[in-house]
Coordinates of C-alpha atoms and ligand atoms in Angstrom, one line a residue:
I1033 CA 292.6 201.7 41.8
P1034 CA 293.8 198.9 39.7
E1035 CA 297.1 197.4 41.0
R1036 CA 296.9 194.2 39.2
S1037 CA 297.0 193.1 35.3
L1038 CA 294.3 189.9 35.3
V1039 CA 295.0 188.4 31.6
H1040 CA 292.2 188.6 29.8
Q1041 CA 291.2 191.7 30.7
E1042 CA 294.4 193.1 28.1
G1043 CA 291.9 193.5 25.3
L1044 CA 289.4 195.8 27.0
P1045 CA 289.1 198.8 25.2
K1046 CA 289.7 202.4 26.7
L1047 CA 287.1 204.6 28.5
P1048 CA 286.8 207.7 25.6
V1049 CA 286.7 210.9 26.7
P1050 CA 283.5 212.3 25.4
P1051 CA 283.9 215.3 22.7
L1052 CA 283.0 219.0 24.3
K1053 CA 280.5 220.0 23.5
Q1054 CA 278.1 217.3 23.1
T1055 CA 279.2 216.9 27.0
F1056 CA 277.7 220.3 27.1
E1057 CA 274.5 220.1 25.1
R1058 CA 273.8 217.4 26.8
Y1059 CA 273.9 218.7 30.6
L1060 CA 272.5 222.0 29.8
A1061 CA 269.4 219.7 28.8
T1062 CA 269.3 218.1 31.7
L1063 CA 269.1 221.3 33.7
E1064 CA 266.0 222.3 31.4
P1065 CA 263.3 220.0 34.1
I1066 CA 265.0 220.6 37.2
V1067 CA 266.6 224.3 36.8
S1068 CA 264.6 227.7 36.4
E1069 CA 264.4 229.7 32.8
E1070 CA 266.9 232.8 34.2
E1071 CA 269.0 230.2 36.2
L1072 CA 269.3 228.3 32.8
E1073 CA 269.6 231.4 30.7
H1074 CA 272.8 231.6 33.1
T1075 CA 274.0 228.6 32.6
R1076 CA 274.3 228.9 29.0
K1077 CA 276.0 231.5 29.0
L1078 CA 279.4 230.2 31.2
V1079 CA 279.5 226.9 29.3
D1080 CA 279.3 229.1 25.7
E1081 CA 282.6 231.0 27.4
F1082 CA 284.0 228.0 28.6
L1083 CA 283.4 226.4 25.1
K1084 CA 284.1 229.5 23.0
G1085 CA 286.7 230.9 25.9
G1086 CA 289.7 228.3 25.6
V1087 CA 290.0 227.1 29.2
G1088 CA 287.4 224.4 27.3
E1089 CA 289.1 223.4 24.7
R1090 CA 292.7 223.1 26.8
L1091 CA 290.9 221.0 29.9
Q1092 CA 289.5 218.7 27.4
K1093 CA 293.3 218.3 26.3
S1094 CA 294.5 217.9 29.1
L1095 CA 292.0 215.4 29.7
E1096 CA 292.9 213.5 26.7
R1097 CA 296.6 213.7 26.9
R1098 CA 296.0 212.2 30.4
A1099 CA 293.0 209.4 28.3
R1100 CA 296.5 208.0 26.7
K1101 CA 298.4 207.6 29.3
T1102 CA 296.8 206.3 31.9
D1103 CA 294.4 202.6 31.8
N1104 CA 291.2 204.2 33.1
W1105 CA 291.2 208.9 33.1
L1106 CA 288.8 208.3 35.4
S1107 CA 288.9 205.2 37.7
E1108 CA 291.4 207.1 40.4
W1109 CA 289.8 209.8 40.6
W1110 CA 287.0 208.9 41.3
M1111 CA 287.8 206.1 44.0
Q1112 CA 289.2 209.1 44.9
S1113 CA 285.8 212.1 44.7
A1114 CA 284.1 209.6 45.4
Y1115 CA 284.2 207.3 48.7
L1116 CA 288.0 207.2 50.0
D1117 CA 288.0 212.0 50.0
C1118 CA 284.1 211.8 51.3
R1119 CA 284.1 212.2 55.2
M1120 CA 281.3 210.9 55.8
P1121 CA 280.4 207.9 58.0
V1122 CA 279.8 204.7 55.5
A1123 CA 277.6 203.1 57.6
V1124 CA 274.3 204.4 56.0
C1125 CA 275.6 206.6 54.0
T1126 CA 277.9 204.9 51.4
S1127 CA 278.2 201.0 51.8
P1128 CA 274.8 198.5 50.8
G1129 CA 273.6 196.2 52.6
V1130 CA 271.9 193.4 51.2
V1131 CA 269.0 191.2 52.6
L1132 CA 269.2 187.8 51.3
P1133 CA 265.8 185.0 52.3
R1134 CA 264.7 184.2 55.5
M1135 CA 266.5 181.5 56.5
H1136 CA 264.3 178.5 58.7
F1137 CA 266.6 178.3 62.0
Q1138 CA 265.3 179.6 64.9
D1139 CA 268.7 179.3 67.6
R1140 CA 272.5 179.6 67.5
Q1141 CA 272.7 176.3 66.0
G1142 CA 270.9 176.9 63.1
Q1143 CA 272.6 180.3 63.5
M1144 CA 275.9 178.4 63.5
R1145 CA 275.0 176.2 60.6
F1146 CA 274.3 178.6 58.1
A1147 CA 276.5 181.0 58.2
A1148 CA 278.9 177.8 58.6
K1149 CA 277.5 177.1 55.2
L1150 CA 277.9 181.0 54.5
I1151 CA 281.7 180.4 54.8
A1152 CA 281.7 177.7 52.8
G1153 CA 280.4 179.0 49.6
V1154 CA 282.3 182.3 49.9
L1155 CA 285.6 179.6 50.0
E1156 CA 284.7 177.9 46.9
F1157 CA 283.9 181.3 45.0
K1158 CA 287.4 182.6 46.3
K1159 CA 289.1 179.2 44.2
M1160 CA 287.9 181.1 41.2
I1161 CA 289.5 184.1 41.7
D1162 CA 293.0 183.0 43.2
T1163 CA 292.7 180.4 39.8
E1164 CA 291.9 184.1 37.8
T1165 CA 289.4 181.0 36.4
L1166 CA 285.7 183.1 36.9
P1167 CA 283.6 183.0 34.2
M1168 CA 284.2 186.3 32.1
E1169 CA 280.1 188.2 32.3
Y1170 CA 278.8 190.4 28.5
L1171 CA 276.7 192.5 27.7
S1172 CA 274.8 192.8 24.7
G1173 CA 278.3 190.8 23.5
K1174 CA 281.3 192.7 25.1
P1175 CA 283.1 191.3 27.7
L1176 CA 283.4 192.8 30.6
C1177 CA 286.1 193.5 33.1
M1178 CA 286.3 191.2 36.0
D1179 CA 288.2 194.2 37.7
Q1180 CA 286.0 194.8 40.6
Y1181 CA 286.0 190.0 41.3
Y1182 CA 289.8 191.0 42.5
Q1183 CA 289.7 194.3 44.7
I1184 CA 286.6 192.7 47.0
L1185 CA 288.2 189.8 49.3
S1186 CA 291.2 190.0 52.2
S1187 CA 290.7 194.3 51.3
C1188 CA 289.9 196.0 54.1
R1189 CA 289.9 201.1 54.1
I1190 CA 291.5 202.9 56.2
P1191 CA 291.4 205.7 57.9
G1192 CA 293.5 209.3 57.1
P1193 CA 292.6 212.2 58.3
K1194 CA 292.4 213.9 54.8
R1195 CA 292.2 211.2 52.9
D1196 CA 291.4 207.3 53.1
T1197 CA 292.9 204.5 51.8
V1198 CA 291.4 200.8 50.7
V1199 CA 294.4 197.9 50.8
N1200 CA 294.5 194.5 49.5
H1201 CA 296.1 192.5 51.3
A1202 CA 295.3 189.4 48.2
I1203 CA 297.9 190.4 45.9
G1204 CA 300.3 190.3 48.9
K1205 CA 302.7 188.0 49.7
I1206 CA 301.2 186.2 51.5
P1207 CA 298.0 186.6 51.1
P1208 CA 295.5 186.0 54.0
T1209 CA 294.3 182.0 55.1
H1210 CA 291.8 183.8 58.0
I1211 CA 289.0 185.7 58.1
T1212 CA 287.4 187.2 60.8
V1213 CA 284.7 186.7 63.4
V1214 CA 282.4 189.1 65.2
H1215 CA 280.1 188.1 68.8
N1216 CA 278.9 190.1 71.1
F1217 CA 281.0 192.8 70.1
Q1218 CA 283.6 190.4 70.6
F1219 CA 286.3 189.8 67.6
F1220 CA 288.1 186.3 66.6
V1221 CA 290.6 184.8 64.0
L1222 CA 289.7 181.6 62.4
D1223 CA 292.1 180.1 60.1
V1224 CA 289.6 178.6 56.7
Y1225 CA 292.7 176.3 55.5
N1226 CA 294.0 173.7 56.7
S1227 CA 297.6 172.6 56.5
D1228 CA 297.0 171.1 53.0
R1229 CA 295.5 174.1 51.6
T1230 CA 292.1 172.5 51.9
P1231 CA 289.2 175.2 53.0
L1232 CA 287.9 174.0 55.8
T1233 CA 284.8 171.8 55.3
V1234 CA 280.9 172.5 57.0
D1235 CA 281.0 170.6 59.7
Q1236 CA 284.7 171.8 60.6
L1237 CA 283.4 175.4 60.2
Y1238 CA 280.4 175.0 62.4
M1239 CA 282.7 173.7 65.8
Q1240 CA 284.8 176.5 65.1
L1241 CA 281.7 179.0 65.5
E1242 CA 280.7 176.5 68.1
K1243 CA 284.1 177.2 70.3
I1244 CA 283.7 180.8 69.1
W1245 CA 280.6 181.0 70.5
N1246 CA 281.7 179.6 73.2
S1247 CA 283.7 182.0 74.5
S1248 CA 282.4 184.5 73.3
L1249 CA 279.3 184.7 76.1
Q1250 CA 279.9 187.6 77.7
T1251 CA 277.9 190.4 77.0
N1252 CA 279.7 193.5 78.6
K1253 CA 282.2 193.5 76.4
E1254 CA 283.2 197.2 74.4
P1255 CA 282.3 197.5 71.1
I1256 CA 284.9 198.7 69.6
G1257 CA 284.2 198.2 66.6
I1258 CA 281.6 200.3 65.9
L1259 CA 284.4 203.4 66.6
T1260 CA 284.5 203.0 62.3
S1261 CA 281.2 203.6 61.7
Q1262 CA 282.1 207.2 62.9
H1263 CA 282.5 210.3 60.5
R1264 CA 285.5 210.0 58.5
N1265 CA 288.1 212.1 60.4
T1266 CA 286.2 211.7 63.4
W1267 CA 288.0 207.6 62.8
G1268 CA 290.6 209.1 61.4
K1269 CA 291.5 210.4 64.6
A1270 CA 289.9 207.0 67.5
Y1271 CA 291.9 205.1 64.2
N1272 CA 295.7 206.1 65.8
N1273 CA 294.6 206.3 68.8
L1274 CA 293.9 203.0 69.1
I1275 CA 296.7 201.5 67.4
K1276 CA 299.4 202.2 69.5
D1277 CA 299.0 200.3 71.8
K1278 CA 300.7 197.1 70.3
T1279 CA 298.0 194.6 71.3
N1280 CA 295.3 197.1 69.6
K1281 CA 297.5 197.7 66.1
E1282 CA 297.9 193.3 65.8
S1283 CA 294.1 193.1 65.8
V1284 CA 293.4 195.9 63.9
R1285 CA 295.9 194.5 61.1
A1286 CA 294.0 190.7 61.7
I1287 CA 290.2 192.3 60.8
Q1288 CA 291.9 194.0 58.3
K1289 CA 293.8 191.7 56.9
S1290 CA 291.2 188.9 56.8
I1291 CA 289.3 187.8 53.4
F1292 CA 286.4 188.7 55.2
T1293 CA 283.7 189.2 58.2
V1294 CA 281.1 187.4 59.4
C1295 CA 278.7 188.3 61.8
L1296 CA 277.1 186.7 63.8
D1297 CA 274.0 188.9 65.6
A1298 CA 272.3 189.3 68.6
P1299 CA 268.3 188.8 68.4
M1300 CA 266.7 192.2 67.5
P1301 CA 264.0 193.1 69.2
R1302 CA 260.6 190.7 66.9
V1303 CA 258.1 193.1 64.5
S1304 CA 255.6 191.6 62.3
D1305 CA 256.1 189.9 59.1
E1306 CA 255.2 193.2 57.0
M1307 CA 258.0 195.2 59.3
Y1308 CA 260.2 192.2 58.9
P1309 CA 262.0 193.5 55.7
S1310 CA 262.3 196.8 56.1
R1311 CA 264.5 195.8 60.3
V1312 CA 266.9 193.3 58.1
A1313 CA 267.6 196.0 55.9
A1314 CA 267.7 198.5 59.0
Q1315 CA 269.7 195.6 60.7
M1316 CA 272.0 195.7 57.5
L1317 CA 272.8 199.1 57.1
H1318 CA 273.5 200.1 60.8
G1319 CA 273.6 197.2 62.7
G1320 CA 270.5 198.5 64.7
G1321 CA 272.0 200.7 67.4
A1322 CA 275.0 200.8 70.5
R1323 CA 272.7 198.4 72.3
W1324 CA 272.1 196.0 69.1
N1325 CA 274.9 195.0 67.0
S1326 CA 276.1 198.8 65.4
G1327 CA 279.3 197.5 67.9
N1328 CA 279.8 193.5 65.9
R1329 CA 280.4 195.2 62.5
W1330 CA 284.3 196.1 61.5
F1331 CA 282.4 198.6 59.3
D1332 CA 286.1 199.0 57.0
K1333 CA 286.1 196.0 56.1
T1334 CA 285.1 195.4 52.2
L1335 CA 282.8 192.0 52.8
Q1336 CA 281.3 191.4 55.5
F1337 CA 277.8 188.3 55.8
I1338 CA 275.5 188.9 59.1
V1339 CA 273.7 186.4 60.5
G1340 CA 270.9 186.4 63.0
E1341 CA 269.0 184.2 65.6
D1342 CA 266.1 184.0 63.9
G1343 CA 267.0 183.0 60.1
T1344 CA 268.2 186.4 59.3
C1345 CA 270.8 187.4 57.0
G1346 CA 272.7 189.1 54.1
L1347 CA 275.4 192.0 54.2
V1348 CA 277.2 195.1 53.9
Y1349 CA 279.6 196.2 51.4
E1350 CA 282.2 198.7 51.8
H1351 CA 281.6 200.7 48.6
A1352 CA 285.4 201.8 47.8
P1353 CA 286.5 198.8 46.1
A1354 CA 283.3 198.0 44.1
E1355 CA 279.8 198.4 42.8
G1356 CA 276.7 195.8 43.4
P1357 CA 276.6 193.4 41.0
P1358 CA 279.9 191.6 41.5
I1359 CA 278.3 191.3 45.2
V1360 CA 275.2 189.7 44.0
F1361 CA 277.0 187.6 42.1
L1362 CA 279.0 186.0 44.8
I1363 CA 275.5 185.9 46.8
D1364 CA 273.8 183.8 43.3
Y1365 CA 277.6 181.6 43.3
V1366 CA 276.7 180.3 46.7
V1367 CA 273.7 180.6 48.5
K1368 CA 273.3 177.9 44.9
Y1369 CA 276.4 176.2 46.4
I1370 CA 275.1 175.3 49.6
T1371 CA 271.8 173.8 48.7
E1372 CA 273.8 172.0 46.1
M1373 CA 276.4 170.8 49.6
V1374 CA 276.8 167.8 50.4
R1375 CA 278.9 166.7 54.2
S1376 CA 282.8 165.7 54.2
P1377 CA 284.5 164.2 56.7
M1378 CA 285.7 166.0 60.6
I1379 CA 289.1 166.6 61.7
P1380 CA 289.4 168.1 64.5
L1381 CA 291.2 172.0 64.9
S1382 CA 292.6 174.1 68.3
M1383 CA 290.9 177.2 69.5
P1384 CA 290.3 180.3 67.2
Q1385 CA 292.7 182.6 68.0
K1386 CA 290.7 185.8 69.9
L1387 CA 291.6 189.8 69.3
R1388 CA 292.6 191.3 72.0
F1389 CA 292.4 195.3 72.2
N1390 CA 293.4 197.1 75.6
I1391 CA 290.7 200.1 75.8
T1392 CA 292.1 203.5 77.6
P1393 CA 290.3 206.3 78.4
E1394 CA 291.3 207.8 75.4
V1395 CA 289.3 204.2 73.6
K1396 CA 286.7 204.5 76.0
R1397 CA 285.9 207.8 74.8
D1398 CA 286.4 207.2 71.3
I1399 CA 283.6 204.6 71.2
E1400 CA 280.9 207.1 73.5
K1401 CA 281.1 209.2 71.0
A1402 CA 280.8 206.7 68.1
K1403 CA 278.0 205.2 70.0
Q1404 CA 275.6 208.1 70.5
N1405 CA 276.4 209.9 66.7
M1406 CA 275.3 205.8 65.6
N1407 CA 272.0 206.4 67.4
I1408 CA 271.1 209.6 66.1
M1409 CA 272.2 208.3 62.9
V1410 CA 270.1 204.9 64.0
H1411 CA 267.0 207.6 64.2
E1412 CA 267.6 209.6 61.1
L1413 CA 267.3 206.3 59.0
D1414 CA 263.5 205.5 57.6
V1415 CA 264.1 202.2 55.3
K1416 CA 261.1 201.0 54.0
V1417 CA 261.0 198.3 52.0
L1418 CA 258.7 196.9 48.9
L1419 CA 258.0 193.4 48.4
F1420 CA 255.7 194.8 45.2
S1421 CA 254.0 191.5 44.1
H1422 CA 251.3 192.3 41.7
F1423 CA 253.8 191.2 38.8
G1424 CA 257.8 192.1 38.0
K1425 CA 260.3 192.1 35.3
N1426 CA 257.3 190.0 33.3
V1427 CA 254.6 192.3 32.6
P1428 CA 257.8 195.7 31.0
K1429 CA 259.0 192.8 28.8
Q1430 CA 255.6 191.7 27.5
H1431 CA 255.5 194.8 26.0
K1432 CA 258.8 195.1 25.0
L1433 CA 259.9 197.6 27.9
S1434 CA 262.5 197.1 29.1
P1435 CA 262.5 196.7 32.9
D1436 CA 264.7 199.2 34.6
A1437 CA 263.4 202.3 32.1
F1438 CA 259.8 201.2 33.1
V1439 CA 260.8 201.3 37.1
Q1440 CA 262.9 204.4 36.1
M1441 CA 260.2 205.6 34.6
T1442 CA 257.3 204.5 37.5
L1443 CA 259.3 206.2 40.2
Q1444 CA 259.5 209.7 38.0
L1445 CA 255.3 209.5 38.7
A1446 CA 255.6 208.7 42.3
Y1447 CA 257.8 211.1 42.5
Y1448 CA 255.6 213.6 40.6
R1449 CA 252.7 212.5 41.8
M1450 CA 254.2 212.8 45.5
Y1451 CA 255.7 216.4 45.7
N1452 CA 254.3 218.2 42.6
T1453 CA 257.6 218.2 40.8
C1454 CA 260.2 216.6 39.5
C1455 CA 263.4 216.4 41.1
A1456 CA 267.0 216.0 39.6
T1457 CA 267.6 211.8 39.4
T1458 CA 270.5 210.0 39.5
E1459 CA 271.0 206.0 38.1
S1460 CA 273.6 204.6 38.3
A1461 CA 275.7 202.3 35.2
S1462 CA 278.5 200.5 35.3
L1463 CA 281.3 201.6 32.8
R1464 CA 282.7 198.4 32.3
M1465 CA 282.6 197.1 28.6
F1466 CA 286.1 199.7 30.2
K1467 CA 289.6 199.0 31.2
Y1468 CA 289.3 199.3 35.2
G1469 CA 285.6 200.9 34.3
R1470 CA 283.0 201.3 37.6
T1471 CA 279.5 203.5 37.0
D1472 CA 278.7 207.2 35.9
A1473 CA 275.1 208.4 35.9
I1474 CA 272.4 208.2 34.0
R1475 CA 270.6 212.1 34.2
V1476 CA 267.1 210.1 34.4
T1477 CA 264.9 213.4 34.4
T1478 CA 264.2 214.7 30.9
V1479 CA 262.4 217.4 29.6
D1480 CA 259.7 214.5 27.9
S1481 CA 258.6 213.2 31.1
L1482 CA 255.0 212.4 29.3
K1483 CA 257.1 210.3 26.5
F1484 CA 258.7 209.3 28.9
V1485 CA 259.6 204.8 28.4
Q1486 CA 261.5 205.9 24.6
A1487 CA 263.4 209.1 25.9
M1488 CA 264.6 205.9 29.0
Q1489 CA 266.1 203.7 26.5
D1490 CA 268.1 206.0 24.9
P1491 CA 270.2 207.4 27.9
T1492 CA 271.3 204.5 29.4
K1493 CA 272.8 202.9 26.1
K1494 CA 274.5 206.4 26.5
A1495 CA 275.8 205.7 29.5
I1496 CA 277.5 202.6 29.3
H1497 CA 279.2 203.4 26.6
G1498 CA 281.1 206.1 28.4
Q1499 CA 278.9 209.3 26.2
A1500 CA 277.0 210.1 29.7
V1501 CA 277.6 214.1 30.6
E1502 CA 278.3 212.7 34.6
R1503 CA 281.6 211.8 35.4
H1504 CA 282.8 214.1 31.6
L1505 CA 281.9 216.9 34.1
L1506 CA 284.3 215.4 37.6
G1507 CA 287.2 214.7 34.2
L1508 CA 286.6 218.3 33.9
K1509 CA 286.4 220.3 37.1
M1510 CA 289.3 217.7 38.5
Q1511 CA 291.5 218.2 35.9
S1512 CA 291.0 222.6 35.8
I1513 CA 292.6 221.4 39.4
E1514 CA 295.2 220.4 38.3
D1515 CA 295.9 222.6 35.7
L1516 CA 294.1 226.0 37.0
T1517 CA 294.7 228.4 38.9
S1518 CA 291.1 229.3 39.3
M1519 CA 288.5 226.7 39.0
P1520 CA 286.3 228.1 36.1
E1521 CA 282.8 229.5 37.0
I1522 CA 281.1 226.9 35.7
F1523 CA 281.8 224.2 38.1
M1524 CA 280.8 226.6 40.6
D1525 CA 277.3 228.0 38.8
T1526 CA 274.0 227.2 40.7
S1527 CA 272.6 225.0 38.1
F1528 CA 275.8 223.0 38.8
A1529 CA 275.0 222.1 42.3
V1530 CA 270.7 221.7 41.8
A1531 CA 271.4 219.2 38.6
Q1532 CA 273.5 217.6 41.4
H1533 CA 271.0 217.1 43.9
Y1534 CA 270.0 214.2 43.7
N1535 CA 267.0 213.9 45.8
L1536 CA 266.2 210.5 44.1
S1537 CA 269.4 208.8 44.1
T1538 CA 268.7 205.0 42.5
S1539 CA 270.3 201.6 40.8
Q1540 CA 269.1 198.6 39.5
V1541 CA 270.9 195.3 41.0
G1542 CA 269.6 192.9 39.4
S1543 CA 269.9 189.0 41.0
K1544 CA 268.9 185.6 40.7
T1545 CA 268.8 184.7 44.2
D1546 CA 265.7 186.8 45.9
C1547 CA 267.4 189.4 47.7
V1548 CA 267.3 193.1 48.0
M1549 CA 269.9 195.5 48.7
C1550 CA 269.4 199.5 50.1
F1551 CA 271.9 201.2 50.4
G1552 CA 270.9 205.2 51.6
P1553 CA 270.3 208.7 50.0
M1554 CA 272.6 211.0 48.4
V1555 CA 271.0 214.4 50.2
P1556 CA 269.3 215.4 53.4
D1557 CA 266.0 216.1 51.7
G1558 CA 265.8 212.7 49.4
Y1559 CA 265.6 209.3 48.9
G1560 CA 267.6 206.4 47.7
V1561 CA 266.1 203.9 45.7
C1562 CA 267.2 200.1 45.6
Y1563 CA 265.1 197.5 43.5
N1564 CA 265.6 194.2 41.7
P1565 CA 262.6 193.1 39.7
M1566 CA 262.6 189.3 39.5
D1567 CA 259.6 187.4 36.8
E1568 CA 257.0 187.3 38.9
H1569 CA 258.0 190.7 41.7
I1570 CA 259.7 192.6 42.5
N1571 CA 261.8 194.4 45.5
V1572 CA 261.9 197.5 46.1
A1573 CA 264.3 199.4 48.6
I1574 CA 263.8 202.1 50.2
T1575 CA 265.8 205.1 52.2
A1576 CA 265.0 208.4 53.4
F1577 CA 266.5 210.6 56.6
N1578 CA 264.0 211.3 59.8
S1579 CA 264.7 215.4 60.2
C1580 CA 263.5 215.6 56.7
E1581 CA 260.2 216.6 57.1
E1582 CA 259.0 215.8 53.7
T1583 CA 260.6 213.3 52.4
N1584 CA 258.8 209.7 54.3
A1585 CA 260.1 205.8 52.6
A1586 CA 256.4 205.3 53.7
K1587 CA 255.1 206.5 51.9
F1588 CA 256.7 207.0 48.9
A1589 CA 257.1 203.1 49.2
Q1590 CA 253.0 203.5 48.2
A1591 CA 253.3 206.1 45.4
V1592 CA 255.4 203.4 44.1
E1593 CA 253.1 200.9 44.3
D1594 CA 250.3 202.9 42.9
A1595 CA 252.8 203.8 40.0
L1596 CA 253.7 200.8 39.2
L1597 CA 249.6 199.4 39.2
D1598 CA 248.6 202.4 37.5
M1599 CA 252.0 202.0 34.5
R1600 CA 250.1 198.2 34.2
V1601 CA 247.6 199.5 32.9
L1602 CA 249.1 201.7 30.9
L1603 CA 250.7 199.3 28.7
E1604 CA 247.7 197.0 28.2
D1605 CA 245.0 200.0 27.2
K1606 CA 248.2 201.3 25.2
A1607 CA 248.0 197.4 23.6
T1608 CA 243.9 196.7 23.5
A1609 CA 244.4 199.8 21.0
E1610 CA 246.8 198.9 19.3
K1611 CA 245.1 196.0 18.6
Ligands
NAG1929 C1 280.2 174.9 73.3 O1 279.2 174.6 74.5 C2 278.6 173.7 74.5 C3 276.2 174.3 75.6 O2 277.7 174.7 76.8 C4 278.4 172.2 74.7 O3 277.2 170.9 74.3 C5 279.3 172.4 73.0 O4 279.6 171.2 73.4 C6 280.2 173.5 73.6 N1 281.4 173.3 72.3 C7 282.4 173.2 72.1 C8 282.7 173.2 70.5 O5 282.5 173.9 73.1
NAG1930 C1 264.6 218.2 46.5 O1 265.5 219.0 46.4 C2 265.3 220.0 46.1 C3 266.3 221.6 45.9 O2 267.2 220.9 44.5 C4 264.5 221.2 47.5 O3 264.0 222.1 47.3 C5 263.6 219.5 48.1 O4 262.7 220.5 49.5 C6 264.5 218.4 48.2 N1 263.5 218.3 48.5 C7 261.9 216.9 48.8 C8 261.7 216.0 49.3 O5 261.6 218.0 47.8

């Protein structure tokens, strides 16, 4: 929910409401490859009734009125239905992780020095936010909405009994000047500005981190942060319980208000180099379980940077305020800043404040429950990171294909080969060409799976221009909740549910840094696939759930690898034939 108006945003166009007939024609077309002939026939009838009976027109009119009256007819509904109303845990279910390339340190000094540099880099980035001087981004010459950048620092999600909220302290009267650091489950307030408002230098930050480290050596502390990994209703109750105590309330507020969080993680079990990227992806998504680092988090916090002793680094972010691209832009910026950094003088500082928590028997019981559930989740999540090294986006580009379309069709091929059928597939598409635009979803699976690549280019464009099916359907459904006494049948139809049961939930998040983003599957029997096509290689993170017998992240990764190689052969054969 945008709360702040940025001057350069004023000229951005408003998100359009697509024509009703167009959406339903496309809706029926997207159903064709994934539902049976009978189901499709039934849905055709419902669509007909909906369009001819006047209900569709009426809702469309209301939606268009809403579009005229608001900056963005979709953004608030989207924020609520996709995130704030969602009661699943944020850990694994909605919060993406990002794995950064392994750094060359192997001890706690290295860990703290890197964390200090990282903090300094983010503070440097923050200057651009504070002065509203972030460079505008463009897509095909059109300016993009920059609002999300202003929502990722100093913000935090807060659990509610039925619906969560997000607070952004950057726009408050007194913007925060501290970050939170967590080590051995103990949280600290680290003031990151000197009294003259200059950010602390790397050496100062290092010293402060060392003090924090030295005063959190005990490892027998309650992992209070693990509470935030719970189902949202459970956490909502536990939260009210926790903040009944005044000290706890103040500690929680300090975390929520902080600019971001840095998690200094305890060493994780060592694994082979081959397993390492997958293990780190899991560490970013859930922390490894109650006895490892799952309690070394505050999952409600929008941005949490994670640094281990063995060169591991990355982050996890709460998804409600922003999509991947602004996060990755921040990472690229910070990584570049770190490599070009110079040293500056040292001024001594006082000890960072440790946040106290009073663990009442009730809080203790909530923590134990959260530990159990987190451990179940850790066993449930199946992660495989594929670092595909044979080629990168250079190959599709040589053949004048969009790398994204190329990877998407590879995923279709891999899935088809494994399951002998295609499935509902979604890819998120940015709506940032429009004011306060977030995402729409490309329904990837089409009847033309043989003419796949050409077919792919087209839906991508429809989605980013605000002409896709998914969010318009959501809008009509939300509008009917507001306007009508009963839900139109079209939204309760089997096809409607099947089309949204995304066995493949996918996203391309490209970056300059050699990182890989990862997220959990959208459905219990599906895959989450996030990929970053670099010039000469492709990073792909695949997730699934172990309780589903049909899915297997490593097998799917193998199928993707094989399919990528075959797709190259196909392109080369085609090129030779055309010569
Ligand atoms: C932290 O502890 C180490 C080892 O005991 C010591 O060398 C170092 O000076 C301490 N650092 C601070 C900032 O207190
Ligand atoms: C994919 O979705 C369908 C339901 O739409 C389900 O029957 C199937 O088992 C799912 N999972 C896999 C791995 O195919």
